[in-house]
Coordinates of C-alpha atoms and ligand atoms in Angstrom, one line a residue:
M241 CA 36.9 86.7 166.1
L242 CA 37.8 84.7 169.0
R243 CA 40.8 83.0 169.6
I244 CA 41.5 79.6 170.8
T245 CA 44.2 77.4 172.3
V246 CA 43.3 73.6 172.4
W247 CA 45.3 71.8 174.6
N248 CA 46.1 68.4 175.4
E249 CA 48.7 66.3 177.9
Y250 CA 49.4 64.2 174.1
K251 CA 50.0 60.9 175.8
H252 CA 47.1 58.3 176.1
E253 CA 47.5 59.1 171.8
R254 CA 50.5 58.2 171.5
E255 CA 50.8 55.5 173.8
Y256 CA 47.9 53.2 172.7
E257 CA 47.0 51.6 169.6
A258 CA 43.4 51.8 170.4
I259 CA 43.4 55.7 171.8
R260 CA 44.8 56.5 168.8
R261 CA 42.2 54.7 166.2
V262 CA 39.8 56.6 167.8
Y263 CA 42.1 60.3 168.1
P264 CA 44.3 60.1 165.2
E265 CA 45.4 63.2 165.2
G266 CA 45.5 63.6 169.1
I267 CA 42.0 64.8 171.3
H268 CA 43.0 68.3 170.7
G269 CA 43.3 67.8 166.7
C270 CA 40.2 66.2 166.9
I271 CA 38.8 69.3 168.8
A272 CA 40.6 71.9 167.0
S273 CA 39.0 70.2 163.8
F274 CA 35.4 70.9 164.3
L275 CA 36.7 74.4 166.3
E276 CA 37.7 75.3 162.6
K277 CA 34.2 74.8 161.0
E278 CA 33.2 78.2 162.7
E279 CA 33.8 81.5 161.0
D280 CA 35.3 83.9 163.9
F281 CA 37.0 81.2 165.9
V282 CA 40.5 81.5 165.1
I283 CA 42.7 78.1 166.7
R284 CA 46.3 77.2 167.9
T285 CA 46.5 73.7 169.2
A286 CA 49.4 73.5 172.7
T287 CA 51.0 70.1 174.5
F288 CA 52.1 68.9 177.3
D289 CA 55.7 68.2 175.4
M290 CA 56.2 71.9 174.1
P291 CA 58.3 74.3 175.6
E292 CA 56.5 75.8 178.8
H293 CA 53.6 73.4 177.7
G294 CA 53.3 75.1 174.7
L295 CA 51.6 78.1 177.4
T296 CA 54.0 80.4 177.3
D297 CA 53.6 84.5 177.6
E298 CA 53.4 84.9 174.0
V299 CA 50.4 82.6 173.3
L300 CA 48.3 83.1 176.3
K301 CA 48.1 86.2 175.4
E302 CA 46.8 85.8 171.9
T303 CA 44.2 83.6 173.8
D304 CA 40.6 84.6 174.5
V305 CA 40.0 80.7 175.4
L306 CA 41.3 78.1 176.7
I307 CA 40.8 74.2 175.9
I308 CA 42.5 71.8 178.8
W309 CA 42.6 68.2 178.7
S310 CA 44.8 66.2 180.7
H311 CA 45.0 63.5 182.9
G312 CA 48.3 61.1 182.7
L313 CA 50.2 64.1 183.7
Q314 CA 48.5 66.0 186.1
E315 CA 51.9 65.9 188.3
E316 CA 54.7 66.4 186.4
F317 CA 52.7 70.0 184.8
S318 CA 54.9 72.7 185.8
D319 CA 53.4 75.0 189.0
I320 CA 54.9 77.8 186.8
V321 CA 52.5 77.5 184.3
A322 CA 49.9 76.8 186.3
E323 CA 50.1 80.3 188.0
R324 CA 50.7 82.1 184.8
V325 CA 46.9 80.2 183.3
Q326 CA 45.7 80.9 186.9
H327 CA 46.6 84.8 186.0
Y328 CA 45.2 84.3 182.4
V329 CA 41.7 83.7 183.9
L330 CA 41.5 86.1 186.7
A331 CA 42.4 89.1 184.0
G332 CA 39.7 87.2 182.0
M333 CA 40.7 84.8 179.5
G334 CA 38.0 81.9 179.6
L335 CA 39.0 78.4 180.5
I336 CA 37.0 75.3 179.2
A337 CA 38.4 72.0 181.0
L338 CA 37.3 68.9 179.7
H339 CA 36.5 65.4 181.5
S340 CA 40.2 64.5 183.8
A341 CA 41.5 68.2 183.4
H342 CA 39.0 68.6 186.4
F343 CA 42.4 67.6 188.6
S344 CA 44.9 69.9 186.7
K345 CA 46.8 71.9 189.3
I346 CA 45.2 74.4 186.7
M347 CA 41.2 74.0 187.8
K348 CA 42.9 72.7 191.4
K349 CA 44.3 76.6 191.8
L350 CA 41.4 78.4 190.6
L351 CA 39.0 76.5 192.1
G352 CA 40.6 75.8 195.8
T353 CA 38.1 72.6 196.1
S354 CA 39.9 68.9 196.1
M355 CA 38.6 68.8 192.7
T356 CA 38.0 64.6 193.7
L357 CA 34.9 62.8 192.3
K358 CA 34.4 59.1 192.3
W359 CA 34.9 57.0 189.1
K360 CA 34.3 54.0 187.3
H361 CA 36.3 52.8 183.8
G362 CA 32.9 51.4 181.3
D363 CA 30.0 52.6 182.0
R364 CA 26.8 53.9 179.8
E365 CA 25.2 58.2 180.2
K366 CA 22.2 60.2 180.1
L367 CA 23.7 63.7 179.8
W368 CA 20.9 65.5 180.7
C369 CA 20.6 69.5 180.7
T370 CA 19.4 71.0 183.2
A371 CA 19.9 74.2 182.3
P372 CA 17.6 74.8 179.5
T373 CA 17.7 78.7 179.2
H374 CA 21.7 79.0 179.7
P375 CA 23.5 79.8 176.5
I376 CA 25.8 77.0 176.8
A377 CA 22.5 74.8 175.7
A378 CA 21.5 76.7 172.9
G379 CA 20.0 74.0 170.7
I380 CA 21.0 71.4 173.0
P381 CA 18.8 68.2 173.5
E382 CA 16.6 67.4 176.9
V383 CA 18.7 64.4 177.2
I384 CA 22.4 62.8 175.2
E385 CA 23.1 59.1 175.2
I386 CA 26.4 58.3 175.6
P387 CA 26.8 54.6 174.9
E388 CA 30.7 53.7 176.6
E389 CA 32.0 56.7 179.2
E390 CA 34.1 56.2 182.4
M391 CA 31.5 57.1 185.1
Y392 CA 32.3 60.2 187.2
G393 CA 30.3 60.8 190.1
E394 CA 29.2 62.7 193.4
F395 CA 30.3 63.7 195.7
F396 CA 32.0 66.3 193.5
D397 CA 34.0 68.2 195.9
I398 CA 33.8 72.0 193.7
P399 CA 32.7 74.9 194.8
K400 CA 28.8 76.0 194.5
P401 CA 29.1 76.4 190.6
D402 CA 27.6 80.2 189.0
D403 CA 24.9 77.3 187.0
V404 CA 24.8 73.4 186.2
I405 CA 23.5 73.4 182.8
F406 CA 24.6 69.1 182.5
T407 CA 23.4 66.8 185.1
G408 CA 25.2 63.1 183.9
W409 CA 23.1 59.9 185.1
F410 CA 25.1 56.9 184.4
A411 CA 23.9 52.9 184.1
G412 CA 25.3 52.4 187.6
G413 CA 23.3 55.2 189.9
Q414 CA 26.1 57.6 189.8
V415 CA 24.6 61.2 189.4
F416 CA 27.7 64.0 188.2
R417 CA 27.2 68.0 187.9
S418 CA 28.8 67.2 184.4
G419 CA 28.5 71.4 182.9
C420 CA 29.6 73.5 185.7
T421 CA 30.7 76.9 185.2
F422 CA 32.3 79.2 187.7
S423 CA 33.7 82.9 188.0
R424 CA 37.4 83.8 188.5
G425 CA 38.3 87.5 188.8
Y426 CA 36.6 88.4 185.6
G427 CA 37.3 85.4 183.0
K428 CA 34.0 82.7 183.1
I429 CA 35.3 78.5 183.4
F430 CA 33.2 76.1 182.0
Y431 CA 34.1 72.5 183.0
F432 CA 32.4 69.2 181.1
Q433 CA 33.2 66.0 182.1
P434 CA 32.4 64.1 178.5
G435 CA 35.5 63.0 176.5
H436 CA 36.9 59.5 178.4
E437 CA 39.9 59.2 175.4
E438 CA 38.9 55.5 175.2
Y439 CA 35.5 56.6 173.2
P440 CA 35.0 58.8 170.5
I441 CA 32.5 60.9 171.8
Y442 CA 34.4 64.9 170.9
H443 CA 33.1 63.0 167.2
M444 CA 30.0 63.3 168.6
P445 CA 27.7 66.3 167.4
Q446 CA 25.9 67.3 170.2
I447 CA 29.3 67.6 172.2
Q448 CA 31.2 69.5 169.6
Q449 CA 28.1 71.5 169.7
I450 CA 27.7 72.6 174.1
I451 CA 31.9 72.9 173.3
I452 CA 31.7 75.1 170.8
N453 CA 28.8 77.2 172.6
A454 CA 30.9 76.8 175.4
V455 CA 33.8 78.8 173.5
R456 CA 31.7 81.7 173.0
F457 CA 30.2 81.7 176.4
C458 CA 33.3 81.9 178.0
A459 CA 35.4 84.6 175.6
P460 CA 36.5 87.9 177.6
V461 CA 33.8 90.4 178.5
K462 CA 35.8 93.2 177.6
V463 CA 36.8 95.3 181.4
N464 CA 39.4 98.4 181.5
R465 CA 41.0 96.2 183.2
A466 CA 43.9 93.9 183.2
Y467 CA 43.7 92.5 186.1
P468 CA 42.1 92.4 189.4
E469 CA 43.3 94.5 191.9
C470 CA 42.7 96.4 195.5
E471 CA 42.6 100.5 194.9
E472 CA 42.3 103.2 196.8
V473 CA 38.6 105.8 196.0
K474 CA 40.3 109.0 196.2
S475 CA 37.5 111.7 196.7
Ligands
ZN770 ZN1 39.1 59.1 181.6

């Protein structure tokens, strides 16, 4: 069994009727509902307003892969909780950061760069698969057409990824490293750009399949240590 926690800020869906129409159960509810169809996945959800943002030690201890979506409350997010999540990732918990979660405290702490990028509302994207042999690309076509998406463009200030599995092309001419993997400690991280809240992108079956594949890829590899530590070698 893989235990997955889907975390969403859950702000825009409550504030704007148009966004609520796209995600009546919130973005976390939409993601949970397609993940639940996988027989070996056990899903829980958590949101910003819960005590400790719903990311307590008890929850993280029972989480193999954490999925996060955030945008409007990045600065209000607790430093203590961000550090706690960082700790769990270093100890092996998988992390999938969606769309504007690139700029979350969790991602900035883990990746250590500014995580800045260029953006523009209202564009069209072709999401090209640029690492077709990667497990996250299994069953995914060469290109996915996203009729409406917010443009995210280079330069994207991230450390050099382990793999760039998807590269986004936008009708305005920009390109973006839209699907990237990183390793930190014993943890695997996948950043995935599609998913602006105004458009029904997480309802697209191919996008859902990428997230399902990413959960399997980011699941912890069994290691016999709880946390990376300096160790003196005797003998
Ligand atoms: Zn957005």
